[in-house]
Short mmCIF file of C-alpha atoms in Angstrom, two decimals:
data_model
loop_
_atom_site.label_atom_id
_atom_site.label_comp_id
_atom_site.label_asym_id
_atom_site.label_seq_id
_atom_site.Cartn_x
_atom_site.Cartn_y
_atom_site.Cartn_z
CA UNK A 13 -25.00 -1.17 -17.18
CA UNK A 14 -28.52 -2.33 -16.35
CA UNK A 15 -28.90 -6.09 -16.10
CA UNK A 16 -32.52 -6.25 -17.26
CA UNK A 17 -35.30 -4.10 -18.68
CA UNK A 18 -38.69 -5.06 -17.27
CA UNK A 19 -40.96 -2.46 -18.81
CA UNK A 20 -41.07 -0.45 -22.03
CA UNK A 21 -39.43 2.97 -21.84
CA UNK A 22 -36.31 5.01 -22.42
CA UNK A 23 -33.23 4.09 -20.43
CA UNK A 24 -30.17 6.32 -19.99
CA UNK A 25 -26.86 4.76 -19.09
CA UNK A 26 -23.47 6.31 -18.32
CA UNK A 27 -20.59 4.76 -20.23
CA UNK A 28 -16.95 4.96 -19.16
CA UNK A 29 -15.05 6.26 -22.19
CA UNK A 30 -11.77 4.98 -20.76
CA UNK A 31 -9.83 8.24 -20.79
CA UNK A 32 -8.94 9.75 -17.43
CA UNK A 33 -6.95 12.96 -17.90
CA UNK A 34 -3.99 13.46 -15.57
CA UNK A 35 -3.92 16.75 -13.69
CA UNK A 36 -0.72 18.58 -12.83
CA UNK A 37 -0.14 18.74 -9.10
CA UNK A 38 0.83 21.97 -7.37
CA UNK A 39 4.52 22.81 -7.19
CA UNK A 40 4.87 25.84 -4.93
CA UNK A 41 3.39 25.04 -1.51
CA UNK A 42 6.17 25.74 0.98
CA UNK A 43 6.77 24.50 4.51
CA UNK A 44 8.65 26.92 6.77
CA UNK A 45 10.21 25.31 9.83
CA UNK A 46 11.44 27.70 12.49
CA UNK A 47 11.13 29.13 15.98
CA UNK A 48 8.62 31.65 17.28
CA UNK A 49 8.02 32.91 20.80
CA UNK A 50 4.26 32.73 20.27
CA UNK A 51 1.90 30.39 18.47
CA UNK A 52 1.18 26.67 18.47
CA UNK A 53 4.15 24.32 18.65
CA UNK A 54 4.56 21.29 16.37
CA UNK A 55 1.30 22.05 14.56
CA UNK A 56 1.74 23.00 10.89
CA UNK A 57 -0.57 25.95 10.17
CA UNK A 58 -1.66 26.82 6.63
CA UNK A 59 -1.15 30.51 5.81
CA UNK A 60 -2.25 32.07 2.55
CA UNK A 61 -1.30 35.65 3.42
CA UNK A 62 0.79 37.66 5.87
CA UNK A 63 -2.19 38.49 8.10
CA UNK A 64 -2.86 34.81 8.76
CA UNK A 65 0.75 34.33 9.81
CA UNK A 66 0.70 37.24 12.27
CA UNK A 67 -2.59 35.99 13.69
CA UNK A 68 -0.97 32.70 14.72
CA UNK A 69 2.73 33.50 15.21
CA UNK A 70 3.01 37.21 15.85
CA UNK A 71 5.06 39.84 14.06
CA UNK A 72 8.77 40.38 13.38
CA UNK A 73 9.66 40.89 17.05
CA UNK A 74 8.44 37.39 17.96
CA UNK A 75 10.94 35.47 15.84
CA UNK A 76 14.46 36.06 14.60
CA UNK A 77 14.13 34.58 11.11
CA UNK A 78 10.74 32.91 10.65
CA UNK A 79 8.58 36.04 10.29
CA UNK A 80 10.92 37.72 7.83
CA UNK A 81 11.13 34.54 5.74
CA UNK A 82 7.35 34.19 5.48
CA UNK A 83 6.95 37.91 4.71
CA UNK A 84 9.59 37.66 1.96
CA UNK A 85 7.82 34.59 0.57
CA UNK A 86 4.51 36.39 0.12
CA UNK A 87 6.24 39.58 -1.06
CA UNK A 88 8.04 37.68 -3.82
CA UNK A 89 4.98 35.92 -5.21
CA UNK A 90 4.21 33.03 -2.87
CA UNK A 91 0.59 32.21 -2.07
CA UNK A 92 0.44 29.08 0.11
CA UNK A 93 2.69 27.93 2.91
CA UNK A 94 2.59 25.81 6.04
CA UNK A 95 4.36 27.25 9.06
CA UNK A 96 5.77 24.86 11.65
CA UNK A 97 6.91 26.38 14.93
CA UNK A 98 9.25 23.92 16.66
CA UNK A 99 9.54 26.19 19.70
CA UNK A 100 12.71 26.73 21.71
CA UNK A 101 14.79 24.45 23.92
CA UNK A 102 13.62 26.41 26.98
CA UNK A 103 9.95 25.96 26.03
CA UNK A 104 10.50 22.25 25.52
CA UNK A 105 12.06 21.89 28.96
CA UNK A 106 9.14 23.79 30.49
CA UNK A 107 6.81 21.19 28.94
CA UNK A 108 8.88 18.45 30.55
CA UNK A 109 10.44 17.24 27.31
CA UNK A 110 14.02 16.04 27.23
CA UNK A 111 15.70 17.98 24.42
CA UNK A 112 19.48 17.99 24.11
CA UNK A 113 19.88 20.62 21.39
CA UNK A 114 18.11 22.88 18.92
CA UNK A 115 18.74 20.31 16.19
CA UNK A 116 16.63 17.80 18.12
CA UNK A 117 13.66 20.19 17.92
CA UNK A 118 13.93 20.33 14.13
CA UNK A 119 14.58 16.63 13.58
CA UNK A 120 11.64 15.73 15.82
CA UNK A 121 10.22 12.40 16.88
CA UNK A 122 7.63 10.05 15.42
CA UNK A 123 5.29 8.72 18.09
CA UNK A 124 2.43 8.03 15.71
CA UNK A 125 -0.41 10.15 14.30
CA UNK A 126 -1.07 13.25 16.35
CA UNK A 127 2.10 12.80 18.38
CA UNK A 128 4.79 13.69 15.85
CA UNK A 129 7.16 16.62 16.37
CA UNK A 130 9.57 18.61 14.23
CA UNK A 131 9.99 17.67 10.59
CA UNK A 132 8.07 14.46 11.24
CA UNK A 133 4.81 16.44 11.45
CA UNK A 134 5.21 17.51 7.81
CA UNK A 135 4.93 13.89 6.67
CA UNK A 136 1.18 14.09 7.30
CA UNK A 137 0.71 16.88 4.70
CA UNK A 138 0.97 15.62 1.13
CA UNK A 139 0.69 18.94 -0.73
CA UNK A 140 4.03 20.36 0.46
CA UNK A 141 6.55 20.77 -2.37
CA UNK A 142 9.33 22.92 -0.87
CA UNK A 143 10.87 22.87 2.62
CA UNK A 144 12.82 25.73 4.25
CA UNK A 145 14.38 26.13 7.68
CA UNK A 146 15.21 29.85 7.54
CA UNK A 147 18.53 30.81 9.08
CA UNK A 148 19.42 27.28 10.18
CA UNK A 149 22.95 26.66 8.94
CA UNK A 150 23.80 23.84 11.36
CA UNK A 151 24.88 20.87 9.16
CA UNK A 152 22.80 18.54 11.34
CA UNK A 153 19.60 20.52 10.70
CA UNK A 154 20.33 20.93 7.00
CA UNK A 155 21.01 17.21 6.69
CA UNK A 156 17.67 16.50 8.39
CA UNK A 157 15.84 18.78 5.93
CA UNK A 158 17.54 17.11 2.96
CA UNK A 159 16.79 13.63 4.32
CA UNK A 160 13.15 14.60 4.81
CA UNK A 161 12.85 15.73 1.17
CA UNK A 162 14.64 12.62 -0.10
CA UNK A 163 12.40 10.30 1.89
CA UNK A 164 9.22 12.09 0.80
CA UNK A 165 10.45 11.95 -2.84
CA UNK A 166 8.48 14.91 -4.18
CA UNK A 167 9.92 17.69 -2.03
CA UNK A 168 12.78 20.11 -2.55
CA UNK A 169 14.90 21.85 0.09
CA UNK A 170 16.08 25.45 -0.03
CA UNK A 171 19.11 25.86 2.24
CA UNK A 172 20.81 28.97 3.60
CA UNK A 173 24.51 29.72 3.73
CA UNK A 174 26.01 31.11 6.96
CA UNK A 175 25.56 34.84 7.46
CA UNK A 176 29.30 35.38 7.97
CA UNK A 177 31.91 33.45 6.01
CA UNK A 178 35.35 32.54 7.29
CA UNK A 179 38.29 34.82 6.72
CA UNK A 180 39.95 34.01 3.45
CA UNK A 181 37.11 34.69 1.05
CA UNK A 182 34.37 32.75 -0.65
CA UNK A 183 36.69 29.88 -1.56
CA UNK A 184 36.29 28.74 2.07
CA UNK A 185 32.52 28.43 1.65
CA UNK A 186 31.39 24.83 1.28
CA UNK A 187 27.99 23.47 0.32
CA UNK A 188 26.11 20.84 2.38
CA UNK A 189 26.26 17.17 1.53
CA UNK A 190 25.51 15.95 -1.98
CA UNK A 191 21.80 15.75 -2.82
CA UNK A 192 19.61 16.21 -5.89
CA UNK A 193 16.74 17.34 -3.67
CA UNK A 194 18.19 20.63 -2.48
CA UNK A 195 19.72 23.96 -3.47
CA UNK A 196 22.03 26.27 -1.53
CA UNK A 197 21.98 30.08 -1.67
CA UNK A 198 24.49 32.80 -0.71
CA UNK A 199 24.67 35.53 0.65
CA UNK A 200 22.15 36.90 3.16
CA UNK A 201 19.82 39.73 2.17
CA UNK A 202 19.48 43.14 3.82
CA UNK A 203 15.88 44.07 4.68
CA UNK A 204 14.05 46.63 6.77
CA UNK A 205 12.79 45.58 10.20
CA UNK A 206 10.22 47.87 11.87
CA UNK A 207 11.80 47.29 15.28
CA UNK A 208 15.52 46.82 14.64
CA UNK A 209 16.01 48.85 11.46
CA UNK A 210 18.00 47.35 8.61
CA UNK A 211 19.02 43.76 9.29
CA UNK A 212 20.39 40.83 7.31
CA UNK A 213 18.10 37.86 6.79
CA UNK A 214 18.63 34.40 5.25
CA UNK A 215 17.73 34.11 1.56
CA UNK A 216 15.51 31.01 1.70
CA UNK A 217 12.23 32.89 2.20
CA UNK A 218 12.95 35.17 -0.76
CA UNK A 219 13.97 32.23 -2.94
CA UNK A 220 10.86 30.21 -2.05
CA UNK A 221 8.71 33.14 -3.16
CA UNK A 222 10.67 33.40 -6.41
CA UNK A 223 10.13 29.67 -7.02
CA UNK A 224 6.38 30.21 -6.61
CA UNK A 225 6.39 33.31 -8.81
CA UNK A 226 8.32 31.58 -11.59
CA UNK A 227 6.03 28.55 -11.43
CA UNK A 228 2.95 30.75 -11.80
CA UNK A 229 4.30 32.99 -14.56
CA UNK A 230 6.37 30.57 -16.64
CA UNK A 231 5.99 27.05 -15.29
CA UNK A 232 8.02 24.73 -13.08
CA UNK A 233 10.30 23.93 -16.04
CA UNK A 234 11.68 27.51 -16.02
CA UNK A 235 14.82 27.93 -13.92
CA UNK A 236 14.09 30.22 -10.94
CA UNK A 237 17.01 32.52 -11.73
CA UNK A 238 17.64 35.97 -13.23
CA UNK A 239 14.68 37.11 -11.14
CA UNK A 240 14.42 40.28 -9.05
CA UNK A 241 14.56 39.79 -5.26
CA UNK A 242 11.71 41.96 -4.03
CA UNK A 243 12.21 43.70 -0.70
CA UNK A 244 16.00 43.43 -0.82
CA UNK A 245 17.83 46.62 0.19
CA UNK A 246 21.29 45.16 -0.15
CA UNK A 247 23.44 42.07 0.37
CA UNK A 248 25.79 40.94 3.14
CA UNK A 249 28.48 40.38 0.50
CA UNK A 250 28.62 41.80 -3.01
CA UNK A 251 29.77 38.92 -5.18
CA UNK A 252 32.00 39.56 -8.17
CA UNK A 253 32.05 37.46 -11.33
CA UNK A 254 35.41 36.01 -10.33
CA UNK A 255 34.05 34.92 -6.96
CA UNK A 256 31.02 33.33 -8.56
CA UNK A 257 33.37 31.46 -10.88
CA UNK A 258 34.55 29.72 -7.70
CA UNK A 259 31.12 29.15 -6.16
CA UNK A 260 29.03 28.11 -9.17
CA UNK A 261 30.87 24.83 -9.93
CA UNK A 262 30.36 23.88 -6.27
CA UNK A 263 26.59 24.20 -6.68
CA UNK A 264 26.37 27.37 -4.57
CA UNK A 265 23.82 29.74 -6.09
CA UNK A 266 24.65 33.41 -5.72
CA UNK A 267 22.44 36.44 -5.26
CA UNK A 268 24.07 39.42 -6.93
CA UNK A 269 23.52 43.15 -7.32
CA UNK A 270 23.75 44.44 -10.88
CA UNK A 271 23.95 48.11 -11.90
CA UNK A 272 20.58 49.32 -13.19
CA UNK A 273 19.13 45.80 -12.91
CA UNK A 274 18.74 45.43 -9.17
CA UNK A 275 19.40 42.46 -6.91
CA UNK A 276 18.81 39.17 -8.70
CA UNK A 277 19.13 35.44 -8.17
CA UNK A 278 22.06 34.41 -10.34
CA UNK A 279 22.20 30.63 -10.10
CA UNK A 280 19.93 27.63 -10.56
CA UNK A 281 21.94 24.59 -9.54
CA UNK A 282 21.22 21.83 -7.08
CA UNK A 283 23.88 20.56 -4.70
CA UNK A 284 24.11 17.27 -6.61
CA UNK A 285 27.32 16.10 -8.26
CA UNK A 286 25.26 14.09 -10.79
CA UNK A 287 25.16 16.04 -14.09
CA UNK A 288 21.69 14.65 -14.82
CA UNK A 289 20.30 16.53 -11.81
CA UNK A 290 22.45 19.64 -12.00
CA UNK A 291 19.60 22.13 -12.35
CA UNK A 292 16.83 23.03 -9.93
CA UNK A 293 14.13 23.21 -12.60
CA UNK A 294 14.92 19.71 -13.92
CA UNK A 295 14.59 18.12 -10.48
CA UNK A 296 11.38 20.00 -9.70
CA UNK A 297 9.89 19.20 -13.13
CA UNK A 298 10.46 15.49 -12.53
CA UNK A 299 8.99 15.81 -9.04
CA UNK A 300 5.83 17.30 -10.53
CA UNK A 301 5.55 14.73 -13.34
CA UNK A 302 6.18 11.74 -11.09
CA UNK A 303 3.69 12.86 -8.46
CA UNK A 304 1.07 13.77 -11.09
CA UNK A 305 1.35 10.34 -12.70
CA UNK A 306 1.27 8.57 -9.34
CA UNK A 307 -1.90 10.36 -8.24
CA UNK A 308 -3.54 10.33 -11.66
CA UNK A 309 -3.23 6.58 -12.22
CA UNK A 310 -4.64 5.33 -8.92
CA UNK A 311 -7.68 4.06 -10.83
CA UNK A 312 -5.44 1.42 -12.46
CA UNK A 313 -5.03 -0.55 -9.23
CA UNK A 314 -6.93 -3.89 -9.36
CA UNK A 315 -7.97 -3.39 -13.01
CA UNK A 316 -7.55 -6.44 -15.32
CA UNK A 317 -3.90 -6.41 -16.38
CA UNK A 318 -4.27 -6.89 -20.13
CA UNK A 319 -3.56 -5.11 -23.43
CA UNK A 320 -6.62 -2.88 -23.09
CA UNK A 321 -5.36 -1.53 -19.77
CA UNK A 322 -1.89 -1.00 -21.22
CA UNK A 323 -3.31 1.06 -24.08
CA UNK A 324 -5.48 3.17 -21.76
CA UNK A 325 -2.59 3.94 -19.44
CA UNK A 326 -0.29 4.73 -22.36
CA UNK A 327 -2.89 7.04 -23.89
CA UNK A 328 -3.47 8.95 -20.63
CA UNK A 329 0.22 9.46 -19.85
CA UNK A 330 1.01 10.37 -23.45
CA UNK A 331 -1.70 13.04 -23.43
CA UNK A 332 -0.27 14.45 -20.18
CA UNK A 333 3.29 14.61 -21.51
CA UNK A 334 2.02 16.08 -24.78
CA UNK A 335 0.61 19.01 -22.80
CA UNK A 336 3.97 19.52 -21.12
CA UNK A 337 5.75 19.47 -24.49
CA UNK A 338 3.38 22.06 -25.92
CA UNK A 339 4.02 24.26 -22.89
CA UNK A 340 7.75 24.14 -23.59
CA UNK A 341 8.68 21.95 -20.63
CA UNK A 342 10.19 19.17 -22.78
CA UNK A 343 12.92 19.52 -25.39
CA UNK A 344 12.37 18.30 -28.94
CA UNK A 345 10.99 19.37 -32.31
CA UNK A 346 8.44 16.57 -32.18
CA UNK A 347 6.76 14.67 -29.34
CA UNK A 348 8.77 11.60 -30.34
CA UNK A 349 11.99 13.50 -29.62
CA UNK A 350 10.67 14.89 -26.33
CA UNK A 351 9.32 11.78 -24.60
CA UNK A 352 8.19 8.20 -24.91
CA UNK A 353 5.79 5.93 -23.02
CA UNK A 354 6.18 2.17 -23.20
CA UNK A 355 3.71 -0.30 -21.74
CA UNK A 356 3.55 -3.58 -23.62
CA UNK A 357 4.51 -7.25 -23.54
CA UNK A 358 8.18 -6.33 -23.22
CA UNK A 359 7.75 -4.33 -20.03
CA UNK A 360 5.05 -6.67 -18.73
CA UNK A 361 6.07 -10.29 -19.42
CA UNK A 362 4.02 -13.14 -17.88
CA UNK A 363 6.14 -13.31 -14.73
CA UNK A 364 5.52 -9.61 -14.05
CA UNK A 365 1.77 -10.02 -14.57
CA UNK A 366 1.75 -13.08 -12.31
CA UNK A 367 3.41 -10.97 -9.61
CA UNK A 368 0.49 -8.53 -9.80
CA UNK A 369 2.59 -5.73 -11.26
CA UNK A 370 2.07 -3.28 -14.11
CA UNK A 371 5.24 -1.59 -15.36
CA UNK A 372 5.19 1.56 -17.49
CA UNK A 373 8.48 2.90 -18.82
CA UNK A 374 8.61 6.66 -19.39
CA UNK A 375 11.43 8.74 -20.81
CA UNK A 376 11.56 12.54 -20.94
CA UNK A 377 13.97 15.11 -22.33
CA UNK A 378 13.67 18.17 -20.07
CA UNK A 379 14.64 21.67 -21.14
CA UNK A 380 17.71 23.01 -19.39
CA UNK A 381 18.56 26.65 -18.73
CA UNK A 382 20.90 28.61 -20.98
CA UNK A 383 23.39 29.03 -18.16
CA UNK A 384 26.24 30.11 -20.42
CA UNK A 385 25.34 32.40 -23.33
CA UNK A 386 28.24 32.57 -25.78
CA UNK A 387 28.52 34.96 -28.72
CA UNK A 388 31.16 34.19 -31.33
CA UNK A 389 32.29 37.44 -32.93
CA UNK A 390 34.84 37.83 -35.70
CA UNK A 391 36.04 40.55 -38.01
CA UNK A 392 34.62 40.73 -41.51
CA UNK A 393 36.99 40.81 -44.50
CA UNK A 394 37.88 44.24 -45.84
CA UNK A 395 35.22 45.59 -48.11
CA UNK A 396 32.38 43.81 -46.35
CA UNK A 397 29.04 45.50 -46.27
CA UNK A 398 26.44 45.66 -43.57
CA UNK A 399 22.83 46.36 -44.52
CA UNK A 400 19.49 46.33 -42.77
#
């Protein structure tokens, strides 16, 4: 506001109305970590279509899994991904680097900005939401991917099962370690390769594309399941209902072939043992909400910590959650049943204010997928009538 008016005239001033709408962050930018014989090493490259990928990393003959995963991602509805080529052990030795195993290439090192390798390079890119290491079933690599997502807070890992399971059936198949930031998919998918013919490829690239497609068509709150796997010619193993009865409680999501319905993703669980984080869509919804609120309330920092600020923050977050409720992302007949936002003297007593903190308490009731649809059918008494 102007401090003084020295001459007659009309003065126009901009007034801050106090409301700063929160924007939903993206949810479907994927990072693919793999090996390619060509292309830059340890430099994440943004690709928005298949042509951009081939320009940097070559075609199917230049990588065993990476190219097929990225192609499946775009084919199934994905639009943005970062591709990180960690190279091979032989290439690393040629550069004079001491690398003991393939896992070391994926885990990487942190030598500061511009000198990071492996998964560490992805820490510099904030917009990544999903991380895949196609075809990497080594527990050490999968643990590194999960740890990366857990440390970054707003990322989710899609993990692949081994191509071949042990003799004895699917009951021998075990998921990776417990985590609410990852999901595990089985079995591998049969695709066409222009050079090798029909081959089996890991499911993570297909699943990442289905995540992106579901987010765009329905929203991140919709479970990415019961969706067609585009480009799939077959499966390494055809799972029966009885076999899925064994795998589903473990948190292993199956891809199944159904007569007249095609090959579909038939599971939406995380690998967490915590019932609160059982479903993929619940974890990813909270990731989106938490990151959106964190980025959308940066203006609050260093503002006077008083009742006026509390009301402004409450109003902004309430409006954001109201939009989610209207979109069907939160469960409840009324907004009061779906969520609450609390920022008052109770959450911010004098000692909290003196510590320079502002605490907002938020509760949400997310929608959960109808995983088990049950019809109760009984016989009608004799003489009953049925009419339209």
